[in-house]
Amino acid sequence: KQDDKWMAEVDLKAFGDDIRDLGKRLSAEQGPADVAHLHKFILWSNMCSFVGVVSMGLVPYYYLLPAVFLSVGLTTRWTMIAHHTCHGGYDNCEKSGRFNRFKFAVGSLWRRLRDWMDWMHPEAWNVEHNNMHHYHLSEDNDPDLVERNLATVRDWNAPMFVKYITVGFLILVWKWMYYAPNTYKELRMKETRKTNPKLLQKCLEDPKYDLTAPLMFYSYFTTELPPFLSGWDLITRAMGPFFLYRFLIMPSPWLLIGYYFAPDTPTAMFVNAVITLLIADIFSNIHTFIIVVPNHAGDDLYKFSTHCKPKSAMFFLRQVISSVNFAAGTDSIDFFHGFLNYQIEHHLWPDLSMRSYQRALPLVKSLCEYHGIPYVQESVFTRVRKTVDVMVGKSTMKEFPEGVFSAKLS
């Protein structure tokens, strides 16, 4: 194809060597400044949550402002702090071990509550995102491949405006409707692979179970599931703790405040707080969809029909040509993008700090320009439009011509 002509000129080995060397250099340069950078954004995130919490029970016309603060606090706790910590971005420079990938939010309900409480179970997200997604990017078995996951909508024989309305609804609820249930499915598959591999293999071969397809929340209660999955487990182990914490425990102080300050309507402040938290959850779904889902979708990005060796030159190439960056470069811009605006650099080296990605972007961009490799960086809103076009079937991702580099790799 005309727009694939750049591939003929690429020295893949040289590109891989340059990326590998740059990654080693960036990792060696990490230290106290990266930890201070992390703690600055923890403070910013916590301050947003604090402002939301102390104002969420006030009179109804204050709903939106505390909901915005609560949403930003919840979103940035996931996309910045949990995301980069769970990848090991601070394992080698944060000496207390508090932000170590093997300790942060995992191992107990207390750690989850202290470190990162969201709809997704932390261990489940680590399996689905850190392993499956990162090392199978835009392959058929990438659990986050938008084009494959929205196949039902894409193939739906309905007017285009109906498809757009459907996608709009999914944006409002996607974390608990899709992401939490689907990541939990991947965790249970991994656990079953260890404890009962024969059962898992039997279920994979059974045509009535499609374990490669996304598993939605309602599917746990409306379809026949393999023996190692159940809706009850999803609720009690993954989603229930967050629901109880977020919508019962968190607003409960407003009951006491209401009884003291407004004895005539003692539960009004509690109700206001719960409504605010529900609105904040919708805002967080919208915010995270905007900065998460478009990272690897669009008709200018590639999908792959084969797997490749992790950390090989081909692997590095794939991370670049199937990822996209947004506007970046200042702390405020990066904060509201959840540091997901450095997606290319993050996929090249998942275990670096947020500060390292800020430093890496211009270097990677220059390397790609030098080697003649496309490097996509656009407004997040442009990328949302391109992503939604893929979701509704208006456009399709590019097929990677697998044979082009075979001679160069032999």
Short mmCIF file of C-alpha atoms in Angstrom, two decimals:
data_model
loop_
_atom_site.label_atom_id
_atom_site.label_comp_id
_atom_site.label_asym_id
_atom_site.label_seq_id
_atom_site.Cartn_x
_atom_site.Cartn_y
_atom_site.Cartn_z
CA LYS A 1 0.00 0.00 0.00
CA GLN A 2 1.09 3.56 -0.67
CA ASP A 3 1.07 4.61 3.00
CA ASP A 4 3.18 1.58 3.97
CA LYS A 5 6.11 2.57 1.74
CA TRP A 6 8.10 3.78 4.76
CA MET A 7 8.65 0.15 5.78
CA ALA A 8 10.97 -0.54 2.87
CA GLU A 9 13.54 1.96 4.15
CA VAL A 10 13.58 1.03 7.85
CA ASP A 11 16.69 -0.56 9.34
CA LEU A 12 14.75 -2.51 11.95
CA LYS A 13 17.78 -3.80 13.85
CA ALA A 14 19.30 -0.33 14.17
CA PHE A 15 15.99 1.06 15.39
CA GLY A 16 15.67 -1.70 17.97
CA ASP A 17 19.22 -1.11 19.21
CA ASP A 18 18.61 2.63 19.55
CA ILE A 19 15.38 2.11 21.50
CA ARG A 20 16.98 -0.48 23.74
CA ASP A 21 19.96 1.78 24.50
CA LEU A 22 17.73 4.77 25.22
CA GLY A 23 15.60 2.72 27.59
CA LYS A 24 18.66 1.60 29.55
CA ARG A 25 19.86 5.18 29.81
CA LEU A 26 16.51 6.50 31.00
CA SER A 27 16.24 3.75 33.60
CA ALA A 28 19.76 4.40 34.92
CA GLU A 29 19.00 8.10 35.33
CA GLN A 30 15.96 7.57 37.54
CA GLY A 31 16.28 8.55 41.19
CA PRO A 32 14.96 10.80 43.97
CA ALA A 33 13.66 13.38 41.50
CA ASP A 34 11.32 10.77 40.00
CA VAL A 35 10.00 9.87 43.45
CA ALA A 36 9.43 13.54 44.28
CA HIS A 37 7.63 13.90 40.97
CA LEU A 38 5.37 10.97 41.89
CA HIS A 39 4.55 12.42 45.31
CA LYS A 40 3.68 15.78 43.78
CA PHE A 41 1.00 14.16 41.66
CA ILE A 42 -0.20 12.05 44.56
CA LEU A 43 -0.72 15.32 46.43
CA TRP A 44 -2.60 16.85 43.48
CA SER A 45 -4.82 13.78 43.18
CA ASN A 46 -5.48 13.59 46.92
CA MET A 47 -6.32 17.29 47.06
CA CYS A 48 -8.95 16.83 44.35
CA SER A 49 -10.48 13.94 46.29
CA PHE A 50 -10.37 15.91 49.55
CA VAL A 51 -12.17 18.93 48.07
CA GLY A 52 -14.85 16.63 46.67
CA VAL A 53 -15.31 14.68 49.90
CA VAL A 54 -15.70 17.74 52.15
CA SER A 55 -18.25 19.37 49.86
CA MET A 56 -20.24 16.45 48.40
CA GLY A 57 -23.05 16.56 50.97
CA LEU A 58 -24.00 20.19 50.46
CA VAL A 59 -27.16 21.52 48.87
CA PRO A 60 -28.12 20.08 45.49
CA TYR A 61 -26.97 22.91 43.26
CA TYR A 62 -23.40 22.17 44.36
CA TYR A 63 -23.52 18.65 42.87
CA LEU A 64 -21.38 19.30 39.81
CA LEU A 65 -18.36 21.01 41.37
CA PRO A 66 -17.59 18.34 44.02
CA ALA A 67 -18.40 15.66 41.42
CA VAL A 68 -15.71 17.06 39.13
CA PHE A 69 -13.12 17.04 41.93
CA LEU A 70 -14.09 13.52 43.02
CA SER A 71 -13.92 12.33 39.43
CA VAL A 72 -10.47 13.78 38.82
CA GLY A 73 -9.21 12.29 42.08
CA LEU A 74 -10.55 8.84 41.20
CA THR A 75 -9.29 9.01 37.62
CA THR A 76 -5.77 10.19 38.39
CA ARG A 77 -5.39 7.66 41.21
CA TRP A 78 -5.81 4.96 38.57
CA THR A 79 -4.23 6.37 35.43
CA MET A 80 -1.17 7.94 37.04
CA ILE A 81 -0.39 6.51 40.45
CA ALA A 82 -1.69 2.94 40.25
CA HIS A 83 -0.87 2.55 36.56
CA HIS A 84 2.80 3.41 36.73
CA THR A 85 3.37 1.86 40.14
CA CYS A 86 1.80 -1.46 39.13
CA HIS A 87 4.10 -1.55 36.11
CA GLY A 88 7.15 -1.22 38.38
CA GLY A 89 7.97 2.35 37.42
CA TYR A 90 9.27 3.11 40.91
CA ASP A 91 10.66 -0.26 41.99
CA ASN A 92 14.28 0.83 41.56
CA CYS A 93 14.10 4.39 42.84
CA GLU A 94 11.48 4.43 45.63
CA LYS A 95 13.38 2.84 48.50
CA SER A 96 10.60 2.47 51.09
CA GLY A 97 8.85 -0.22 49.04
CA ARG A 98 5.54 1.56 49.50
CA PHE A 99 5.22 1.92 45.72
CA ASN A 100 6.57 -1.47 44.70
CA ARG A 101 4.60 -3.35 42.04
CA PHE A 102 4.43 -6.49 44.20
CA LYS A 103 2.97 -4.64 47.18
CA PHE A 104 0.92 -1.73 45.86
CA ALA A 105 -2.84 -2.45 46.16
CA VAL A 106 -2.35 -6.24 46.03
CA GLY A 107 -2.42 -9.06 48.54
CA SER A 108 -5.21 -7.85 50.82
CA LEU A 109 -8.35 -5.77 50.94
CA TRP A 110 -6.55 -3.32 53.24
CA ARG A 111 -3.84 -2.65 50.65
CA ARG A 112 -6.47 -2.19 47.98
CA LEU A 113 -8.34 0.29 50.19
CA ARG A 114 -5.16 2.16 51.12
CA ASP A 115 -3.51 2.26 47.70
CA TRP A 116 -6.07 2.06 44.89
CA MET A 117 -9.77 1.37 45.21
CA ASP A 118 -11.70 1.27 41.95
CA TRP A 119 -14.18 -0.94 40.13
CA MET A 120 -11.32 -3.06 38.78
CA HIS A 121 -9.69 -5.64 41.01
CA PRO A 122 -5.97 -4.65 41.13
CA GLU A 123 -4.64 -8.17 40.51
CA ALA A 124 -7.12 -8.61 37.67
CA TRP A 125 -6.06 -5.36 36.07
CA ASN A 126 -2.39 -6.33 36.41
CA VAL A 127 -3.05 -9.55 34.50
CA GLU A 128 -5.24 -8.04 31.79
CA HIS A 129 -3.33 -4.81 31.25
CA ASN A 130 0.29 -5.33 32.31
CA ASN A 131 0.62 -8.76 30.72
CA MET A 132 -2.05 -9.48 28.12
CA HIS A 133 -2.41 -6.01 26.63
CA HIS A 134 1.19 -4.85 26.75
CA TYR A 135 2.69 -8.01 25.29
CA HIS A 136 -0.03 -8.67 22.71
CA LEU A 137 -0.69 -5.11 21.61
CA SER A 138 -3.31 -4.90 18.82
CA GLU A 139 -3.10 -8.64 18.18
CA ASP A 140 -6.20 -10.80 17.96
CA ASN A 141 -5.82 -11.79 21.62
CA ASP A 142 -5.21 -8.28 22.93
CA PRO A 143 -8.11 -7.94 25.41
CA ASP A 144 -8.21 -4.18 24.74
CA LEU A 145 -8.43 -4.34 20.94
CA VAL A 146 -11.27 -1.88 20.33
CA GLU A 147 -12.11 -3.06 16.83
CA ARG A 148 -12.58 -6.67 17.97
CA ASN A 149 -14.38 -5.81 21.21
CA LEU A 150 -16.94 -3.65 19.40
CA ALA A 151 -17.54 -6.15 16.61
CA THR A 152 -21.20 -6.50 17.61
CA VAL A 153 -21.78 -2.77 17.22
CA ARG A 154 -19.66 -2.56 14.05
CA ASP A 155 -21.62 -5.40 12.40
CA TRP A 156 -24.98 -4.31 13.73
CA ASN A 157 -27.50 -3.67 10.96
CA ALA A 158 -28.78 -0.43 12.46
CA PRO A 159 -28.71 3.24 11.46
CA MET A 160 -25.41 4.93 12.20
CA PHE A 161 -26.99 7.35 14.69
CA VAL A 162 -28.22 4.36 16.73
CA LYS A 163 -24.68 3.01 16.84
CA TYR A 164 -23.37 6.38 18.02
CA ILE A 165 -26.03 6.50 20.77
CA THR A 166 -25.04 2.98 21.86
CA VAL A 167 -21.36 3.95 22.05
CA GLY A 168 -22.33 7.10 23.93
CA PHE A 169 -24.09 5.02 26.58
CA LEU A 170 -21.11 2.67 26.88
CA ILE A 171 -18.83 5.66 27.48
CA LEU A 172 -20.93 6.62 30.53
CA VAL A 173 -20.62 3.19 32.19
CA TRP A 174 -17.63 1.47 30.60
CA LYS A 175 -15.47 0.93 33.69
CA TRP A 176 -18.05 -1.14 35.59
CA MET A 177 -20.01 -2.45 32.60
CA TYR A 178 -16.99 -3.71 30.62
CA TYR A 179 -13.57 -3.18 32.15
CA ALA A 180 -14.00 -4.57 35.67
CA PRO A 181 -15.83 -7.74 34.53
CA ASN A 182 -13.45 -8.37 31.64
CA THR A 183 -10.26 -7.90 33.67
CA TYR A 184 -11.70 -10.23 36.32
CA LYS A 185 -12.28 -12.87 33.64
CA GLU A 186 -8.59 -12.70 32.70
CA LEU A 187 -7.57 -13.07 36.36
CA ARG A 188 -9.75 -16.14 36.83
CA MET A 189 -8.37 -17.68 33.65
CA LYS A 190 -4.83 -17.19 34.92
CA GLU A 191 -5.69 -18.63 38.33
CA THR A 192 -7.45 -21.63 36.77
CA ARG A 193 -4.49 -22.18 34.47
CA LYS A 194 -2.41 -22.73 37.62
CA THR A 195 -4.88 -24.70 39.73
CA ASN A 196 -6.79 -26.70 37.12
CA PRO A 197 -5.25 -26.40 33.63
CA LYS A 198 -7.32 -29.29 32.26
CA LEU A 199 -10.56 -27.51 33.16
CA LEU A 200 -9.40 -24.30 31.51
CA GLN A 201 -8.35 -26.13 28.35
CA LYS A 202 -11.70 -27.92 28.23
CA CYS A 203 -13.53 -24.61 28.51
CA LEU A 204 -11.36 -23.01 25.84
CA GLU A 205 -12.21 -25.83 23.44
CA ASP A 206 -15.93 -25.78 24.25
CA PRO A 207 -17.78 -23.78 21.53
CA LYS A 208 -20.41 -22.54 24.00
CA TYR A 209 -17.76 -20.47 25.82
CA ASP A 210 -16.08 -17.67 23.86
CA LEU A 211 -13.37 -16.63 26.30
CA THR A 212 -11.67 -14.35 23.79
CA ALA A 213 -14.73 -12.10 23.55
CA PRO A 214 -15.25 -9.30 26.08
CA LEU A 215 -17.36 -10.35 29.07
CA MET A 216 -19.76 -7.62 30.13
CA PHE A 217 -21.23 -7.18 33.61
CA TYR A 218 -24.69 -8.41 32.61
CA SER A 219 -23.18 -11.47 30.90
CA TYR A 220 -22.20 -12.85 34.33
CA PHE A 221 -25.92 -13.12 35.12
CA THR A 222 -27.57 -13.75 31.75
CA THR A 223 -25.32 -16.33 30.01
CA GLU A 224 -23.90 -19.72 30.82
CA LEU A 225 -20.41 -19.24 32.23
CA PRO A 226 -17.52 -21.68 32.54
CA PRO A 227 -17.25 -23.28 36.00
CA PHE A 228 -14.45 -21.01 37.17
CA LEU A 229 -16.51 -17.82 36.66
CA SER A 230 -19.53 -16.60 38.58
CA GLY A 231 -21.40 -13.36 39.07
CA TRP A 232 -21.26 -13.81 42.84
CA ASP A 233 -17.45 -13.95 42.78
CA LEU A 234 -17.30 -10.89 40.55
CA ILE A 235 -19.43 -8.94 43.03
CA THR A 236 -17.86 -10.11 46.29
CA ARG A 237 -14.23 -10.14 45.21
CA ALA A 238 -13.89 -7.43 42.56
CA MET A 239 -16.68 -4.87 42.32
CA GLY A 240 -18.57 -5.12 45.60
CA PRO A 241 -15.82 -3.75 47.88
CA PHE A 242 -15.53 -0.61 45.77
CA PHE A 243 -19.30 -0.15 45.63
CA LEU A 244 -19.65 -0.42 49.42
CA TYR A 245 -16.67 1.84 50.06
CA ARG A 246 -17.59 4.47 47.50
CA PHE A 247 -21.34 4.71 47.93
CA LEU A 248 -21.90 3.68 51.56
CA ILE A 249 -18.82 4.10 53.73
CA MET A 250 -17.47 7.24 52.05
CA PRO A 251 -20.69 9.31 52.30
CA SER A 252 -21.71 7.92 55.74
CA PRO A 253 -20.20 10.81 57.78
CA TRP A 254 -22.78 13.05 56.13
CA LEU A 255 -25.47 11.14 58.03
CA LEU A 256 -23.97 12.32 61.32
CA ILE A 257 -23.48 15.84 59.97
CA GLY A 258 -27.09 15.88 58.80
CA TYR A 259 -28.48 14.74 62.16
CA TYR A 260 -26.48 17.48 63.90
CA PHE A 261 -26.98 20.44 61.53
CA ALA A 262 -30.28 19.59 59.82
CA PRO A 263 -32.37 17.47 62.22
CA ASP A 264 -35.55 18.18 60.24
CA THR A 265 -34.10 16.43 57.16
CA PRO A 266 -31.30 14.33 58.67
CA THR A 267 -30.65 12.12 55.63
CA ALA A 268 -30.66 14.89 53.01
CA MET A 269 -26.91 15.51 53.14
CA PHE A 270 -26.18 11.79 52.88
CA VAL A 271 -28.45 11.55 49.83
CA ASN A 272 -26.74 14.59 48.31
CA ALA A 273 -23.35 12.93 48.87
CA VAL A 274 -24.44 9.66 47.23
CA ILE A 275 -25.91 11.49 44.23
CA THR A 276 -22.69 13.50 43.90
CA LEU A 277 -20.65 10.30 43.97
CA LEU A 278 -22.86 8.74 41.28
CA ILE A 279 -22.38 11.80 39.07
CA ALA A 280 -18.64 11.68 39.77
CA ASP A 281 -18.58 8.04 38.64
CA ILE A 282 -20.18 9.00 35.33
CA PHE A 283 -17.69 11.87 34.94
CA SER A 284 -14.82 9.47 35.67
CA ASN A 285 -16.10 7.04 33.05
CA ILE A 286 -16.21 9.85 30.48
CA HIS A 287 -12.80 11.21 31.47
CA THR A 288 -11.09 7.81 31.47
CA PHE A 289 -12.68 6.80 28.18
CA ILE A 290 -11.33 9.96 26.57
CA ILE A 291 -7.76 9.42 27.78
CA VAL A 292 -7.59 5.59 27.84
CA VAL A 293 -9.53 4.03 24.98
CA PRO A 294 -8.14 6.10 22.04
CA ASN A 295 -4.53 5.11 22.90
CA HIS A 296 -4.51 2.30 20.34
CA ALA A 297 -7.45 2.88 18.00
CA GLY A 298 -7.86 4.70 14.71
CA ASP A 299 -7.61 4.10 10.99
CA ASP A 300 -3.98 5.31 11.00
CA LEU A 301 -2.80 2.69 13.53
CA TYR A 302 -1.92 -0.93 12.83
CA LYS A 303 -3.31 -4.26 14.04
CA PHE A 304 -1.41 -7.55 13.79
CA SER A 305 -2.29 -11.13 12.92
CA THR A 306 0.81 -12.70 14.48
CA HIS A 307 2.71 -12.51 17.75
CA CYS A 308 6.30 -11.30 18.11
CA LYS A 309 9.04 -11.73 20.69
CA PRO A 310 8.82 -9.22 23.57
CA LYS A 311 11.50 -6.51 23.56
CA SER A 312 12.66 -7.46 20.07
CA ALA A 313 13.12 -4.85 17.36
CA MET A 314 9.78 -5.85 15.84
CA PHE A 315 8.15 -5.53 19.26
CA PHE A 316 9.45 -1.97 19.62
CA LEU A 317 8.25 -1.09 16.14
CA ARG A 318 4.77 -2.39 16.90
CA GLN A 319 4.50 -0.33 20.07
CA VAL A 320 5.14 2.83 18.06
CA ILE A 321 2.92 2.20 15.06
CA SER A 322 -0.02 0.91 17.10
CA SER A 323 0.02 3.62 19.78
CA VAL A 324 -0.69 7.33 19.81
CA ASN A 325 0.37 10.25 21.99
CA PHE A 326 -1.68 13.31 22.90
CA ALA A 327 -0.63 16.85 23.77
CA ALA A 328 2.12 16.67 26.39
CA GLY A 329 4.98 18.45 28.07
CA THR A 330 3.71 20.34 31.13
CA ASP A 331 2.61 18.98 34.50
CA SER A 332 -0.90 20.41 34.24
CA ILE A 333 -1.49 19.00 30.75
CA ASP A 334 -0.06 15.65 31.76
CA PHE A 335 -2.12 15.53 34.97
CA PHE A 336 -5.45 15.89 33.19
CA HIS A 337 -4.34 13.39 30.57
CA GLY A 338 -3.47 10.99 33.39
CA PHE A 339 0.02 10.67 31.87
CA LEU A 340 -1.57 8.49 29.19
CA ASN A 341 -0.48 11.09 26.66
CA TYR A 342 2.93 9.35 26.57
CA GLN A 343 1.51 6.06 25.34
CA ILE A 344 4.24 5.36 22.78
CA GLU A 345 7.03 5.79 25.31
CA HIS A 346 5.08 3.87 27.95
CA HIS A 347 4.62 0.89 25.64
CA LEU A 348 8.29 0.88 24.70
CA TRP A 349 9.33 0.82 28.39
CA PRO A 350 6.35 0.09 30.68
CA ASP A 351 8.49 0.08 33.83
CA LEU A 352 9.71 3.68 33.75
CA SER A 353 8.50 6.59 35.87
CA MET A 354 6.16 9.34 34.73
CA ARG A 355 9.01 11.84 34.77
CA SER A 356 11.06 9.57 32.50
CA TYR A 357 8.29 9.65 29.90
CA GLN A 358 8.33 13.44 29.89
CA ARG A 359 12.05 13.32 29.15
CA ALA A 360 11.73 10.47 26.66
CA LEU A 361 9.09 11.89 24.31
CA PRO A 362 11.26 14.29 22.27
CA LEU A 363 14.04 11.69 22.10
CA VAL A 364 11.76 8.92 20.83
CA LYS A 365 10.10 11.29 18.39
CA SER A 366 13.51 12.23 16.98
CA LEU A 367 14.55 8.58 16.71
CA CYS A 368 11.38 7.73 14.81
CA GLU A 369 11.91 10.64 12.46
CA TYR A 370 15.52 9.56 11.90
CA HIS A 371 14.49 5.98 11.10
CA GLY A 372 11.49 7.01 8.99
CA ILE A 373 8.91 5.44 11.32
CA PRO A 374 5.47 7.08 11.74
CA TYR A 375 5.00 8.73 15.14
CA VAL A 376 1.41 9.80 15.77
CA GLN A 377 0.69 12.65 18.19
CA GLU A 378 -2.64 14.45 18.02
CA SER A 379 -5.22 16.14 20.20
CA VAL A 380 -7.03 13.70 22.47
CA PHE A 381 -10.35 14.87 21.02
CA THR A 382 -9.21 14.11 17.48
CA ARG A 383 -8.27 10.63 18.68
CA VAL A 384 -11.65 10.16 20.38
CA ARG A 385 -13.37 10.91 17.07
CA LYS A 386 -11.17 8.41 15.24
CA THR A 387 -11.76 5.80 17.95
CA VAL A 388 -15.54 6.18 17.88
CA ASP A 389 -15.42 5.86 14.08
CA VAL A 390 -13.74 2.48 14.55
CA MET A 391 -16.26 1.47 17.24
CA VAL A 392 -19.28 2.10 15.01
CA GLY A 393 -17.68 0.56 11.90
CA LYS A 394 -17.19 3.79 9.99
CA SER A 395 -13.44 3.11 9.73
CA THR A 396 -11.05 0.20 10.24
CA MET A 397 -7.54 -0.14 11.60
CA LYS A 398 -4.69 -0.85 9.20
CA GLU A 399 -3.61 -4.44 8.58
CA PHE A 400 0.12 -4.82 9.19
CA PRO A 401 1.83 -6.54 6.22
CA GLU A 402 3.52 -9.29 8.20
CA GLY A 403 5.93 -10.39 5.48
CA VAL A 404 7.58 -7.02 4.86
CA PHE A 405 10.22 -7.36 7.56
CA SER A 406 10.79 -11.13 7.37
CA ALA A 407 13.93 -10.79 5.26
CA LYS A 408 15.32 -8.09 7.52
CA LEU A 409 14.81 -10.28 10.57
CA SER A 410 16.28 -13.46 9.07
#
